[in-house]
mmCIF file of C-alpha atoms in Angstrom:
data_model
loop_
_atom_site.group_PDB
_atom_site.id
_atom_site.type_symbol
_atom_site.label_atom_id
_atom_site.label_comp_id
_atom_site.label_asym_id
_atom_site.label_seq_id
_atom_site.Cartn_x
_atom_site.Cartn_y
_atom_site.Cartn_z
ATOM 1 C CA SER P 139 -10.806 6.802 -9.895
ATOM 2 C CA GLN P 140 -9.934 10.359 -8.910
ATOM 3 C CA VAL P 141 -6.233 9.492 -8.940
ATOM 4 C CA GLN P 142 -6.455 8.196 -12.495
ATOM 5 C CA ALA P 143 -8.631 11.113 -13.572
ATOM 6 C CA THR P 144 -5.959 13.571 -12.474
ATOM 7 C CA ALA P 145 -3.147 11.508 -14.065
ATOM 8 C CA ALA P 146 -1.502 11.133 -10.647
ATOM 9 C CA THR P 147 -0.948 7.379 -10.585
ATOM 10 C CA ASP P 148 2.823 7.878 -10.490
ATOM 11 C CA PHE P 149 2.883 10.359 -7.620
ATOM 12 C CA TRP P 150 4.484 7.701 -5.407
ATOM 13 C CA MET P 151 7.734 8.139 -7.333
ATOM 14 C CA SER P 152 8.285 11.541 -5.728
ATOM 15 C CA GLY P 153 6.058 11.551 -2.643
ATOM 16 C CA ALA P 154 5.401 8.931 0.016
ATOM 17 C CA MET P 155 2.113 7.027 -0.030
ATOM 18 C CA GLY P 156 0.687 5.939 3.305
ATOM 19 C CA GLY P 157 -2.216 6.061 5.711
ATOM 20 C CA GLU P 158 -3.905 3.846 8.268
ATOM 21 C CA VAL P 159 -5.555 0.436 8.214
ATOM 22 C CA ARG P 160 -9.248 1.007 8.955
ATOM 23 C CA PRO P 161 -9.624 0.820 12.746
ATOM 24 C CA GLU P 162 -12.425 -1.766 12.595
ATOM 25 C CA LEU P 163 -10.155 -4.099 10.585
ATOM 26 C CA GLN P 164 -6.928 -3.731 12.551
ATOM 27 C CA ALA P 165 -7.762 -6.536 15.002
ATOM 28 C CA THR P 166 -8.461 -9.102 12.292
ATOM 29 C CA ILE P 167 -6.723 -8.129 9.045
ATOM 30 C CA PHE P 168 -3.712 -10.368 9.731
ATOM 31 C CA ASP P 169 -5.628 -13.339 11.136
ATOM 32 C CA ASP P 170 -5.362 -16.615 9.238
ATOM 33 C CA ASN P 171 -9.134 -16.671 8.622
ATOM 34 C CA TYR P 172 -9.394 -13.059 7.403
ATOM 35 C CA ALA P 173 -11.548 -13.120 4.260
ATOM 36 C CA ALA P 174 -9.153 -11.106 2.095
ATOM 37 C CA GLY P 175 -10.477 -10.229 -1.324
ATOM 38 C CA THR P 176 -14.121 -10.013 -0.310
ATOM 39 C CA GLN P 177 -16.224 -6.843 -0.150
ATOM 40 C CA TYR P 178 -14.806 -4.336 2.367
ATOM 41 C CA LYS P 179 -11.891 -6.685 3.114
ATOM 42 C CA GLN P 180 -9.147 -6.026 0.607
ATOM 43 C CA ASP P 181 -5.940 -8.022 0.535
ATOM 44 C CA PHE P 182 -3.283 -5.971 2.339
ATOM 45 C CA GLY P 183 -0.362 -7.179 0.244
ATOM 46 C CA MET P 184 -2.148 -6.467 -3.030
ATOM 47 C CA CYS P 185 -3.092 -2.970 -1.854
ATOM 48 C CA ALA P 186 0.482 -2.230 -0.783
ATOM 49 C CA GLU P 187 1.836 -3.338 -4.162
ATOM 50 C CA GLU P 188 -0.755 -1.341 -6.093
ATOM 51 C CA THR P 189 -0.296 1.885 -4.149
ATOM 52 C CA HIS P 190 3.474 1.548 -3.536
ATOM 53 C CA ALA P 191 2.862 2.242 0.135
ATOM 54 C CA THR P 192 5.698 3.325 2.386
ATOM 55 C CA TYR P 193 3.723 3.025 5.627
ATOM 56 C CA MET P 194 0.298 2.066 6.984
ATOM 57 C CA LEU P 195 -0.527 2.684 10.633
ATOM 58 C CA ASN P 196 -1.876 -0.294 12.579
ATOM 59 C CA TYR P 197 -1.825 0.443 16.287
ATOM 60 C CA TYR P 198 -3.557 -2.811 17.207
ATOM 61 C CA ALA P 199 -0.901 -5.087 15.733
ATOM 62 C CA PHE P 200 2.074 -3.514 17.474
ATOM 63 C CA GLN P 201 0.667 -1.891 20.612
ATOM 64 C CA THR P 202 -1.606 -4.640 21.951
ATOM 65 C CA SER P 203 -1.207 -8.257 22.976
ATOM 66 C CA ASP P 204 -1.535 -9.438 19.373
ATOM 67 C CA THR P 205 0.682 -12.531 19.114
ATOM 68 C CA GLY P 206 1.211 -15.714 17.116
ATOM 69 C CA ASN P 207 0.603 -15.934 13.380
ATOM 70 C CA ALA P 208 -1.206 -12.592 13.267
ATOM 71 C CA LEU P 209 1.848 -10.762 14.581
ATOM 72 C CA VAL P 210 4.136 -12.667 12.209
ATOM 73 C CA SER P 211 1.878 -11.684 9.297
ATOM 74 C CA ALA P 212 1.765 -8.054 10.472
ATOM 75 C CA ARG P 213 5.548 -7.883 10.592
ATOM 76 C CA ALA P 214 5.819 -9.449 7.133
ATOM 77 C CA ALA P 215 3.351 -6.871 5.798
ATOM 78 C CA SER P 216 5.384 -4.089 7.379
ATOM 79 C CA ASP P 217 8.557 -5.413 5.737
ATOM 80 C CA GLN P 218 6.790 -5.515 2.372
ATOM 81 C CA MET P 219 6.265 -1.749 2.296
ATOM 82 C CA GLY P 220 8.747 0.972 1.402
ATOM 83 C CA TYR P 221 12.264 0.607 0.043
ATOM 84 C CA ALA P 222 14.503 -2.472 0.150
ATOM 85 C CA PHE P 223 17.996 -1.973 -1.256
ATOM 86 C CA ARG P 224 20.261 -4.947 -1.767
ATOM 87 C CA LEU P 225 23.887 -5.177 -2.811
ATOM 88 C CA ALA P 226 23.607 -7.383 -5.889
ATOM 89 C CA GLU P 227 27.197 -7.553 -7.123
ATOM 90 C CA VAL P 228 30.653 -6.168 -6.372
ATOM 91 C CA SER P 229 33.592 -6.141 -8.785
ATOM 92 C CA VAL P 230 37.229 -5.067 -8.496
ATOM 93 C CA ALA P 231 39.593 -3.751 -11.163
ATOM 94 C CA GLU P 232 43.042 -2.212 -11.326
ATOM 95 C CA GLY P 233 42.993 1.436 -10.309
ATOM 96 C CA SER P 234 44.305 4.356 -12.326
ATOM 97 C CA VAL P 235 46.436 5.352 -9.321
ATOM 98 C CA GLY P 236 49.374 3.156 -8.351
ATOM 99 C CA ASP P 237 48.842 0.509 -5.656
ATOM 100 C CA THR P 238 45.071 1.024 -5.728
ATOM 101 C CA VAL P 239 42.008 -0.663 -7.144
ATOM 102 C CA ASP P 240 38.591 0.539 -8.235
ATOM 103 C CA ILE P 241 35.579 -1.201 -6.713
ATOM 104 C CA THR P 242 32.144 -1.087 -8.318
ATOM 105 C CA ALA P 243 29.042 -1.973 -6.306
ATOM 106 C CA THR P 244 25.721 -2.680 -8.008
ATOM 107 C CA VAL P 245 22.651 -1.940 -5.906
ATOM 108 C CA ILE P 246 19.177 -3.270 -6.722
ATOM 109 C CA GLN P 247 15.865 -1.933 -5.445
ATOM 110 C CA ASP P 248 13.715 -4.834 -4.236
ATOM 111 C CA GLY P 249 11.182 -2.588 -2.512
ATOM 112 C CA ILE P 250 7.871 -1.236 -3.777
ATOM 113 C CA ALA P 251 8.617 2.424 -2.978
ATOM 114 C CA PRO P 252 11.638 4.746 -3.218
ATOM 115 C CA PHE P 253 13.710 6.297 -0.464
ATOM 116 C CA TYR P 254 12.475 9.893 -0.625
ATOM 117 C CA TYR P 255 15.532 11.687 0.757
ATOM 118 C CA ASP P 256 19.220 11.819 -0.122
ATOM 119 C CA LEU P 257 20.838 8.402 0.151
ATOM 120 C CA SER P 258 24.483 7.433 -0.264
ATOM 121 C CA ILE P 259 26.463 4.192 -0.222
ATOM 122 C CA GLY P 260 29.666 4.023 1.781
ATOM 123 C CA LEU P 261 32.693 1.751 1.595
ATOM 124 C CA ALA P 262 35.193 1.207 4.414
ATOM 125 C CA CYS P 263 38.052 -1.222 5.095
ATOM 126 C CA PRO P 264 40.301 -1.976 8.112
ATOM 127 C CA GLU P 265 43.177 0.192 6.891
ATOM 128 C CA GLY P 266 41.238 3.355 7.677
ATOM 129 C CA PHE P 267 39.988 3.900 4.142
ATOM 130 C CA SER P 268 36.403 5.105 3.795
ATOM 131 C CA VAL P 269 34.496 6.921 1.072
ATOM 132 C CA THR P 270 30.865 7.713 0.311
ATOM 133 C CA VAL P 271 29.126 8.013 -3.063
ATOM 134 C CA GLY P 272 25.686 9.572 -3.445
ATOM 135 C CA GLY P 273 22.780 8.777 -5.724
ATOM 136 C CA VAL P 274 21.238 5.614 -4.281
ATOM 137 C CA ASP P 275 17.960 7.532 -3.852
ATOM 138 C CA GLY P 276 17.811 7.655 -7.655
ATOM 139 C CA ILE P 277 16.984 3.928 -7.770
ATOM 140 C CA VAL P 278 13.206 4.283 -7.727
ATOM 141 C CA SER P 279 11.283 1.410 -9.298
ATOM 142 C CA GLU P 280 11.243 -2.167 -8.058
ATOM 143 C CA GLY P 281 13.848 -4.211 -9.919
ATOM 144 C CA SER P 282 15.908 -1.178 -10.966
ATOM 145 C CA THR P 283 19.670 -1.166 -10.448
ATOM 146 C CA ALA P 284 22.535 1.314 -10.406
ATOM 147 C CA SER P 285 26.292 0.926 -10.083
ATOM 148 C CA PHE P 286 28.599 3.026 -7.913
ATOM 149 C CA THR P 287 32.383 3.077 -8.298
ATOM 150 C CA PHE P 288 34.839 3.733 -5.480
ATOM 151 C CA THR P 289 38.270 4.758 -6.775
ATOM 152 C CA ALA P 290 41.742 4.652 -5.234
ATOM 153 C CA VAL P 291 40.934 1.866 -2.770
ATOM 154 C CA PRO P 292 44.124 0.401 -1.212
ATOM 155 C CA ALA P 293 45.221 -2.649 -3.219
ATOM 156 C CA THR P 294 45.977 -4.853 -0.226
ATOM 157 C CA SER P 295 44.549 -8.161 0.846
ATOM 158 C CA THR P 296 43.927 -6.672 4.315
ATOM 159 C CA CYS P 297 41.574 -4.090 2.860
ATOM 160 C CA LEU P 298 39.899 -6.184 0.174
ATOM 161 C CA SER P 299 39.283 -9.173 2.419
ATOM 162 C CA SER P 300 37.074 -7.128 4.734
ATOM 163 C CA LEU P 301 35.052 -4.514 2.887
ATOM 164 C CA ASP P 302 32.088 -2.949 4.685
ATOM 165 C CA PHE P 303 29.283 -1.388 2.646
ATOM 166 C CA SER P 304 26.649 0.790 4.301
ATOM 167 C CA LEU P 305 23.906 3.301 3.504
ATOM 168 C CA SER P 306 23.587 6.816 4.902
ATOM 169 C CA SER P 307 21.294 9.828 4.658
ATOM 170 C CA SER P 308 21.482 13.314 6.109
ATOM 171 C CA TYR P 309 17.859 12.828 7.175
ATOM 172 C CA ALA P 310 18.473 9.641 9.175
ATOM 173 C CA LEU P 311 18.054 10.055 12.921
ATOM 174 C CA ALA P 312 20.913 9.211 15.271
ATOM 175 C CA GLY P 313 20.626 5.565 16.245
ATOM 176 C CA ALA P 314 18.288 4.802 13.340
ATOM 177 C CA PRO P 315 20.520 4.109 10.316
ATOM 178 C CA VAL P 316 19.223 3.344 6.852
ATOM 179 C CA LYS P 317 19.746 -0.369 6.307
ATOM 180 C CA PHE P 318 20.218 -2.812 3.484
ATOM 181 C CA ALA P 319 17.736 -5.668 3.099
ATOM 182 C CA GLN P 320 20.624 -8.068 3.806
ATOM 183 C CA GLY P 321 23.890 -8.297 5.708
ATOM 184 C CA VAL P 322 24.983 -8.251 9.341
ATOM 185 C CA SER P 323 23.686 -6.104 12.205
ATOM 186 C CA ASP P 324 20.217 -6.347 10.680
ATOM 187 C CA GLY P 325 21.399 -4.763 7.428
ATOM 188 C CA THR P 326 23.464 -1.918 8.851
ATOM 189 C CA VAL P 327 26.551 -3.331 7.134
ATOM 190 C CA VAL P 328 27.109 -5.730 4.235
ATOM 191 C CA GLU P 329 30.515 -7.401 4.479
ATOM 192 C CA VAL P 330 32.262 -8.511 1.288
ATOM 193 C CA SER P 331 35.606 -10.190 0.618
ATOM 194 C CA LEU P 332 37.284 -9.672 -2.742
ATOM 195 C CA PRO P 333 40.539 -10.884 -4.348
ATOM 196 C CA LEU P 334 43.263 -8.659 -5.713
ATOM 197 C CA PRO P 335 42.711 -8.272 -9.472
ATOM 198 C CA PRO P 336 45.285 -9.669 -11.905
ATOM 199 C CA GLY P 337 48.206 -7.296 -12.318
ATOM 200 C CA SER P 338 47.956 -5.770 -8.848
ATOM 201 C CA PRO P 339 51.011 -5.671 -6.570
ATOM 202 C CA PRO P 340 51.544 -8.894 -4.588
ATOM 203 C CA SER P 341 49.848 -9.079 -1.206
ATOM 204 C CA THR P 342 50.669 -10.978 1.960
ATOM 205 C CA SER P 343 48.200 -13.678 0.945
ATOM 206 C CA PRO P 344 47.303 -13.438 -2.762
ATOM 207 C CA THR P 345 44.099 -15.148 -3.840
ATOM 208 C CA PRO P 346 43.771 -15.377 -7.640
ATOM 209 C CA SER P 347 40.135 -15.243 -8.695
ATOM 210 C CA PRO P 348 37.842 -13.725 -11.323
ATOM 211 C CA THR P 349 37.507 -9.962 -10.973
ATOM 212 C CA THR P 350 33.737 -10.064 -10.564
ATOM 213 C CA THR P 351 32.374 -11.723 -7.459
ATOM 214 C CA PRO P 352 28.662 -12.183 -6.674
ATOM 215 C CA VAL P 353 27.931 -10.692 -3.271
ATOM 216 C CA ALA P 354 25.651 -13.576 -2.355
ATOM 217 C CA THR P 355 28.646 -15.871 -1.961
ATOM 218 C CA GLN P 356 30.573 -13.369 0.128
ATOM 219 C CA LEU P 357 28.123 -12.245 2.826
ATOM 220 C CA LYS P 358 29.082 -12.850 6.448
#
């Protein structure tokens, strides 16, 4: 192909891939009886995976009376494209500053395409503490992970029992936050509860536990 001939098969890593579903296929491509894989009728999911698509326009599916299984399939196809960041693990350790802890969050990219603008992960707790760390946009390929450490977090059970993780970008429009592929408020926030690590000052309700806690068991 022309893309292969120009050695541009990895362009999706730095620039968004997208387009439009052919107009004559938009009314049927997500029907149960669509003959995917036959001539002129490619499988949408396979194409999205191969091209690492971020978007594909399909006016019929979302601006007509399309309902039932076709609409469910269209929404699933839409969710398949682009980025999908998930908080995979959170750990807590004694901080280098007195009465604080360090919290490390590991983020995994489950999506087929990167986030092409600056992207940061934020941590906040009820005691008014909040901090943001950049670099989430550097997690490009599907299955890749990166860890982000928040230092000098208050070592109190009040803070650690209600940690809120979120994503943010200077390019995000007001009212349209970047979301995780998990969590509450449709992914706007991932809530995690952690114990005080061994050796930390006593809290009002200490909860001894291993210092590494899988997020999957802590989501609310």
